[in-house]
Amino acid sequence: MARPPFPPGSHMSADNPKTLLANVRIFDGTKISLPTFVVIDGDKIGTIPRGARVVDCKGGILIPGLIDSHVHLHGKENLEQLRQYGITTCLDMECFPPELLHSLRDLPGLPDVFSAGFAAYYQRPGQGWPPEGSVPDPEAAHLFVANRVAEGADFIKMLADPSGPTTRGIDQPSLNMLVATAKQYNLLSIAHAMSPPGFKMAQDAGVDIVTHAPLAQALDGGAAEMSAIARMVSDGRVCVPTLTMMEGVDKIRPPGGAYVHTKAAVDAMHKLGVPILAGTDCNKAPGAPVSPEHGESLHHELELLVGAGLSNLEALRAATVLPAKHFRLPDRGVIAPGMRADLVLLGADPLQDIKNTRSIQKVWLAGQMFDPSAAA
């Protein structure tokens, strides 16, 4: 039987760190409950309401804090933007120097940061990229991973696409060594792959997660493409398609019209069982082809995922339950006792319309409440 919206014994208490969210409907990962209550006890979700300060949520919908599975951080202001849109955890795919990354970690009341630090590439002529990321051979690949571990990286990011006009790609043996060394340190390996050849290189290396989805041609047509997707399924590989970025690149790259292939690729992967995570590639990097806004772009990403074949439920899980699972973050992504108190209160039901993830009323980050309307 569902818990009552206002439990007995709850009352206002100014000197108690507990907060009781009363009269709230909870998204449990599959459905939305009848009105009940949730206890925030410090930075965790608790169980005992007695003595808690009461917040009447007036029948609003409580979802886990949103997770953007592909961001690029440049300063504290990016975290503030993410918080404004209900993002409580961000998975950063390249942030340097290490001093900047360290300064963005563990800031009270701001999103939790997990990062690759430097990403691995071979050469990016004329683009000012740091030498720490250069991986010209397998020996350098092994050293690259060891250095990232020493700097506190949470996972290893690498560019898997072959050489192009502005990038000299990592060769297959070096890519293989990056993945193998990451496994030795029990770290996930994540590959940037924006082309079918890049997808193949990433799969041959055995990466855990592929980020981006190809614009050049569809992954859903022909035996070779279907075989590639089936291989992703059998290997347990995950995709973060960054549809916001791919849509933006298609708009500026003549002749345009290639985004339809990206949608088809995501639809095919989803239908065959590849886990799809929501990530935006939000950035403010000079020279980036597109710079999605931190925060707002995740809501657009969810809408694009629905447009590519995911249901509203599946899109919401792609920004909550699934990234927590596949990025090995067992303390978040669901609303349950003992979990981190990362929460978003919505005024409307996202399972009815995914655009309702934008109806944010309150955000809690490790138990600290933030009111977006007060900061706007």
Coordinates of C-alpha atoms in Angstrom, one line a residue:
M1 CA 0.0 0.0 0.0
A2 CA 1.3 3.5 -0.9
R3 CA 2.6 5.7 1.9
P4 CA 0.3 8.6 2.8
P5 CA 1.3 12.0 1.3
F6 CA 1.7 13.5 4.8
P7 CA 3.1 10.9 7.3
P8 CA 2.1 11.1 10.9
G9 CA 4.6 12.8 13.2
S10 CA 6.0 15.2 10.6
H11 CA 6.3 18.8 11.4
M12 CA 8.3 21.9 10.7
S13 CA 11.8 22.0 12.4
A14 CA 14.3 24.7 11.7
D15 CA 17.2 23.0 13.4
N16 CA 16.8 19.5 11.8
P17 CA 18.7 18.7 8.6
K18 CA 15.9 16.5 7.5
T19 CA 13.4 17.6 4.9
L20 CA 10.2 15.8 4.1
L21 CA 8.8 16.2 0.6
A22 CA 5.1 15.6 1.1
N23 CA 2.3 15.1 -1.3
V24 CA 4.6 14.2 -4.2
R25 CA 4.4 11.6 -7.0
I26 CA 7.6 9.6 -7.5
F27 CA 9.1 8.3 -10.7
D28 CA 10.4 4.9 -9.8
G29 CA 12.2 4.1 -13.0
T30 CA 9.1 2.6 -14.7
K31 CA 6.0 4.5 -13.6
I32 CA 4.8 7.4 -11.5
S33 CA 3.3 6.7 -8.1
L34 CA 0.2 8.1 -6.4
P35 CA 1.0 11.0 -4.0
T36 CA 3.3 9.9 -1.2
F37 CA 6.4 11.4 0.6
V38 CA 10.2 11.3 0.4
V39 CA 12.6 12.0 3.3
I40 CA 15.8 13.8 2.6
D41 CA 18.3 13.1 5.4
G42 CA 21.5 15.1 4.9
D43 CA 22.8 14.2 1.5
K44 CA 20.9 10.9 1.3
I45 CA 17.3 9.7 0.9
G46 CA 16.1 8.6 4.3
T47 CA 13.3 6.7 5.8
I48 CA 12.3 8.3 9.1
P49 CA 10.1 11.5 8.7
R50 CA 9.8 12.4 12.4
G51 CA 11.1 15.9 13.0
A52 CA 11.7 16.8 9.4
R53 CA 11.0 20.2 7.9
V54 CA 8.0 19.7 5.6
V55 CA 7.8 20.9 2.0
D56 CA 4.3 20.4 0.4
C57 CA 5.0 19.4 -3.3
K58 CA 1.3 19.8 -4.1
G59 CA 1.1 16.7 -6.2
G60 CA 4.2 17.5 -8.3
I61 CA 6.3 14.7 -9.8
L62 CA 9.7 13.8 -8.4
I63 CA 12.3 12.3 -10.7
P64 CA 16.0 11.4 -10.0
G65 CA 18.5 14.2 -10.7
L66 CA 19.2 14.2 -14.4
I67 CA 22.6 13.0 -15.7
D68 CA 24.2 14.4 -18.9
S69 CA 26.5 11.6 -20.2
H70 CA 28.6 13.9 -22.4
V71 CA 29.6 17.4 -21.4
H72 CA 32.7 19.6 -21.6
L73 CA 33.4 21.8 -18.6
H74 CA 35.3 25.1 -18.8
G75 CA 34.4 26.7 -15.5
K76 CA 32.1 26.9 -12.5
E77 CA 29.5 28.8 -14.6
N78 CA 28.9 25.6 -16.6
L79 CA 27.9 23.8 -13.4
E80 CA 25.6 26.6 -12.5
Q81 CA 23.9 26.3 -15.9
L82 CA 23.5 22.6 -15.6
R83 CA 22.0 23.0 -12.2
Q84 CA 19.4 25.4 -13.5
Y85 CA 18.1 22.7 -15.7
G86 CA 17.9 19.9 -13.2
I87 CA 21.2 18.2 -14.0
T88 CA 22.8 16.9 -10.8
T89 CA 25.6 14.7 -12.3
C90 CA 27.7 15.5 -15.4
L91 CA 30.1 13.1 -17.2
D92 CA 32.8 15.2 -18.6
M93 CA 34.6 13.9 -21.7
E94 CA 37.6 16.2 -21.7
C95 CA 38.6 18.9 -19.2
F96 CA 42.1 20.3 -18.8
P97 CA 44.4 21.3 -17.2
P98 CA 44.0 19.0 -14.2
E99 CA 43.9 22.0 -11.9
L100 CA 40.7 23.2 -13.6
L101 CA 39.1 19.8 -13.2
H102 CA 40.0 19.5 -9.6
S103 CA 38.6 23.0 -8.9
L104 CA 35.2 21.8 -10.3
R105 CA 34.9 18.7 -8.2
D106 CA 32.9 18.3 -4.9
L107 CA 31.4 21.9 -4.9
P108 CA 28.5 22.0 -2.5
G109 CA 25.1 22.6 -4.1
L110 CA 26.5 22.1 -7.7
P111 CA 26.4 19.0 -10.0
D112 CA 28.7 16.1 -9.2
V113 CA 31.5 15.9 -11.8
F114 CA 33.1 12.7 -13.2
S115 CA 35.7 13.2 -15.9
A116 CA 38.2 11.7 -18.3
G117 CA 40.6 14.6 -17.9
F118 CA 42.6 14.7 -21.1
A119 CA 41.2 12.7 -24.0
A120 CA 43.5 10.6 -26.2
Y121 CA 44.1 11.5 -29.8
Y122 CA 47.1 11.4 -32.2
Q123 CA 47.4 14.8 -33.7
R124 CA 45.1 17.8 -34.2
P125 CA 47.3 20.2 -36.3
G126 CA 46.9 23.9 -35.6
Q127 CA 44.1 23.5 -33.0
G128 CA 46.1 24.1 -29.9
W129 CA 45.4 20.8 -28.2
P130 CA 47.7 19.8 -25.3
P131 CA 50.5 17.4 -25.9
E132 CA 49.3 15.3 -23.0
G133 CA 46.6 13.8 -25.2
S134 CA 48.9 12.6 -28.0
V135 CA 49.0 8.8 -28.5
P136 CA 51.1 8.0 -31.5
D137 CA 51.9 4.3 -30.6
P138 CA 50.9 1.6 -28.2
E139 CA 53.7 2.4 -25.7
A140 CA 52.4 6.0 -25.5
A141 CA 48.9 4.6 -25.0
H142 CA 49.9 2.6 -21.9
L143 CA 51.6 5.7 -20.5
F144 CA 48.6 7.9 -21.3
V145 CA 46.3 5.8 -19.2
A146 CA 48.8 5.6 -16.3
N147 CA 49.1 9.4 -16.3
R148 CA 45.3 9.9 -16.4
V149 CA 44.9 7.5 -13.4
A150 CA 47.5 9.5 -11.5
E151 CA 45.5 12.6 -12.2
G152 CA 42.3 11.0 -10.9
A153 CA 40.4 10.4 -14.1
D154 CA 37.2 8.5 -13.7
F155 CA 37.3 6.9 -17.2
I156 CA 39.4 6.9 -20.3
K157 CA 38.2 8.9 -23.4
M158 CA 39.8 8.4 -26.9
L159 CA 39.1 9.5 -30.4
A160 CA 38.5 6.4 -32.6
D161 CA 37.8 8.0 -35.9
P162 CA 40.4 7.5 -38.7
S163 CA 42.6 10.3 -40.0
G164 CA 40.9 13.3 -41.6
P165 CA 41.9 16.7 -42.9
T166 CA 42.3 18.2 -39.3
T167 CA 42.9 15.1 -37.3
R168 CA 45.5 12.3 -37.5
G169 CA 43.7 9.3 -35.9
I170 CA 45.0 6.9 -33.4
D171 CA 45.9 3.6 -35.1
Q172 CA 44.2 0.3 -34.2
P173 CA 47.1 -1.2 -32.1
S174 CA 47.3 2.0 -30.0
L175 CA 43.5 2.1 -29.6
N176 CA 43.6 -1.5 -28.5
M177 CA 46.3 -0.7 -25.9
L178 CA 44.3 2.2 -24.5
V179 CA 41.3 -0.1 -23.9
A180 CA 43.4 -2.9 -22.5
T181 CA 45.2 -0.7 -20.1
A182 CA 42.0 1.0 -19.0
K183 CA 40.7 -2.5 -18.1
Q184 CA 43.8 -3.2 -16.1
Y185 CA 42.9 -0.2 -13.9
N186 CA 39.2 -1.2 -13.9
L187 CA 38.2 2.0 -15.8
L188 CA 35.6 2.3 -18.5
S189 CA 36.8 3.2 -22.0
I190 CA 34.8 5.6 -24.0
A191 CA 35.4 6.2 -27.7
H192 CA 34.5 9.2 -29.9
A193 CA 33.3 7.8 -33.2
M194 CA 31.4 9.9 -35.7
S195 CA 31.7 7.6 -38.7
P196 CA 31.1 3.9 -39.5
P197 CA 34.8 3.2 -39.8
G198 CA 35.3 4.8 -36.4
F199 CA 32.5 2.6 -34.9
K200 CA 34.3 -0.4 -36.3
M201 CA 37.7 0.7 -34.8
A202 CA 36.0 1.2 -31.4
Q203 CA 34.4 -2.2 -31.5
D204 CA 37.5 -3.9 -32.6
A205 CA 39.3 -2.3 -29.6
G206 CA 36.6 -3.5 -27.3
V207 CA 35.5 -0.1 -25.8
D208 CA 32.7 0.0 -23.3
I209 CA 30.9 3.0 -24.6
V210 CA 30.7 4.7 -28.0
T211 CA 29.8 8.4 -28.0
H212 CA 28.2 10.1 -31.1
A213 CA 26.3 8.4 -33.9
P214 CA 27.4 8.6 -37.6
L215 CA 26.1 11.3 -39.9
A216 CA 27.8 10.0 -43.0
Q217 CA 25.7 7.0 -43.7
A218 CA 23.1 4.9 -41.8
L219 CA 23.9 2.0 -39.6
D220 CA 20.5 0.5 -40.3
G221 CA 20.8 -0.5 -43.9
G222 CA 22.6 -3.6 -45.1
A223 CA 24.0 -6.7 -43.6
A224 CA 27.3 -5.1 -42.5
E225 CA 25.6 -2.4 -40.6
M226 CA 23.1 -4.7 -38.9
S227 CA 26.0 -7.0 -38.0
A228 CA 27.8 -4.1 -36.4
I229 CA 24.8 -3.3 -34.2
A230 CA 24.4 -7.0 -33.3
R231 CA 28.0 -7.0 -32.2
M232 CA 27.3 -4.0 -30.0
V233 CA 24.5 -6.0 -28.4
S234 CA 26.5 -9.2 -27.9
D235 CA 29.5 -7.3 -26.5
G236 CA 27.3 -5.3 -24.1
R237 CA 28.4 -2.0 -25.6
V238 CA 26.6 1.3 -24.9
C239 CA 25.9 4.3 -27.1
V240 CA 25.7 8.0 -26.2
P241 CA 24.5 9.3 -29.6
T242 CA 24.7 13.1 -28.8
L243 CA 21.8 13.8 -31.2
T244 CA 21.9 17.5 -30.3
M245 CA 25.5 17.8 -31.6
M246 CA 24.8 15.6 -34.6
E247 CA 21.8 17.7 -35.5
G248 CA 23.8 20.9 -35.2
V249 CA 26.7 19.6 -37.3
D250 CA 24.3 18.5 -40.0
K251 CA 22.8 22.0 -40.2
I252 CA 26.2 23.7 -40.9
R253 CA 27.7 20.9 -43.0
P254 CA 26.7 21.1 -46.7
P255 CA 24.6 19.7 -48.3
G256 CA 22.8 18.8 -45.1
G257 CA 20.1 16.2 -44.7
A258 CA 22.4 13.6 -43.1
Y259 CA 20.8 13.8 -39.7
V260 CA 18.1 11.4 -41.0
H261 CA 20.8 8.7 -41.0
T262 CA 21.8 9.5 -37.4
K263 CA 18.2 9.1 -36.3
A264 CA 17.9 5.8 -38.2
A265 CA 21.1 4.5 -36.6
V266 CA 19.8 5.3 -33.1
D267 CA 16.4 3.7 -33.9
A268 CA 18.1 0.6 -35.2
M269 CA 20.4 0.3 -32.2
H270 CA 17.6 0.9 -29.8
K271 CA 15.3 -1.7 -31.4
L272 CA 18.1 -4.3 -31.3
G273 CA 18.8 -3.6 -27.6
V274 CA 21.8 -1.3 -27.5
P275 CA 21.5 0.8 -24.3
I276 CA 21.1 4.4 -25.3
L277 CA 22.2 7.2 -22.9
A278 CA 21.4 10.9 -23.1
G279 CA 24.4 13.1 -23.6
T280 CA 24.7 16.5 -25.4
D281 CA 28.4 17.3 -26.0
C282 CA 27.6 20.7 -24.5
N283 CA 30.7 22.9 -24.7
K284 CA 32.1 26.4 -25.1
A285 CA 35.3 25.3 -26.9
P286 CA 36.9 27.6 -29.4
G287 CA 36.8 26.0 -32.8
A288 CA 34.0 23.5 -32.0
P289 CA 31.7 23.0 -34.9
V290 CA 28.6 23.4 -32.6
S291 CA 28.4 24.5 -29.0
P292 CA 25.2 23.2 -27.4
E293 CA 24.2 25.1 -24.2
H294 CA 25.0 23.5 -20.9
G295 CA 21.8 22.4 -19.3
E296 CA 19.1 23.3 -21.8
S297 CA 20.5 21.0 -24.4
L298 CA 19.8 17.9 -22.3
H299 CA 16.1 18.6 -22.5
H300 CA 16.4 19.0 -26.3
E301 CA 18.4 15.8 -26.4
L302 CA 15.5 13.9 -24.7
E303 CA 13.1 15.3 -27.2
L304 CA 15.4 14.2 -30.1
L305 CA 15.7 10.7 -28.6
V306 CA 11.9 10.4 -28.6
G307 CA 12.0 11.6 -32.2
A308 CA 14.5 8.8 -32.9
G309 CA 12.2 6.1 -31.6
L310 CA 12.5 6.0 -27.8
S311 CA 9.4 6.2 -25.7
N312 CA 9.0 9.0 -23.2
L313 CA 9.8 6.5 -20.5
E314 CA 12.9 5.2 -22.3
A315 CA 14.2 8.8 -22.8
L316 CA 13.7 9.6 -19.2
R317 CA 15.6 6.4 -18.2
A318 CA 18.4 7.4 -20.6
A319 CA 19.1 10.5 -18.4
T320 CA 18.6 8.8 -15.0
V321 CA 18.6 5.0 -14.4
L322 CA 20.8 4.0 -17.3
P323 CA 23.7 6.3 -17.1
A324 CA 24.0 5.5 -13.4
K325 CA 24.1 1.8 -14.3
H326 CA 26.5 2.0 -17.2
F327 CA 28.9 4.5 -15.7
R328 CA 29.0 2.5 -12.5
L329 CA 27.4 5.1 -10.2
P330 CA 25.4 2.9 -7.9
D331 CA 24.4 5.6 -5.5
R332 CA 22.2 7.6 -7.9
G333 CA 19.7 7.4 -10.8
V334 CA 16.8 6.1 -8.7
I335 CA 14.8 7.4 -5.8
A336 CA 15.2 5.0 -2.9
P337 CA 16.4 5.0 0.8
G338 CA 20.2 5.3 1.1
M339 CA 20.6 6.8 -2.4
R340 CA 22.2 10.2 -3.0
A341 CA 19.5 12.9 -2.6
D342 CA 19.8 14.2 -6.2
L343 CA 16.2 15.0 -7.1
V344 CA 14.1 17.2 -9.4
L345 CA 10.6 18.3 -8.8
L346 CA 8.5 18.8 -11.9
G347 CA 5.1 20.4 -12.4
A348 CA 4.0 18.2 -15.2
D349 CA 4.3 14.5 -16.2
P350 CA 7.3 13.7 -18.5
L351 CA 5.8 10.2 -19.3
Q352 CA 2.9 12.0 -20.9
D353 CA 5.1 14.5 -22.8
I354 CA 8.9 14.4 -22.6
K355 CA 9.0 18.2 -22.9
N356 CA 7.6 18.3 -19.3
T357 CA 11.1 17.6 -18.0
R358 CA 11.4 21.4 -18.5
S359 CA 8.7 22.1 -15.9
I360 CA 11.3 22.3 -13.1
Q361 CA 10.2 23.7 -9.8
K362 CA 12.9 22.6 -7.4
V363 CA 16.3 20.8 -7.6
W364 CA 18.1 19.0 -4.8
L365 CA 21.8 18.3 -5.2
A366 CA 23.1 15.9 -2.5
G367 CA 20.3 17.2 -0.4
Q368 CA 20.8 20.9 -1.0
M369 CA 17.8 22.6 -2.4
F370 CA 18.0 24.9 -5.4
D371 CA 15.1 27.0 -6.8
P372 CA 15.6 27.8 -10.5
S373 CA 13.0 30.5 -10.5
A374 CA 14.9 32.4 -7.8
A375 CA 18.1 32.3 -9.8
A376 CA 16.5 33.2 -13.2

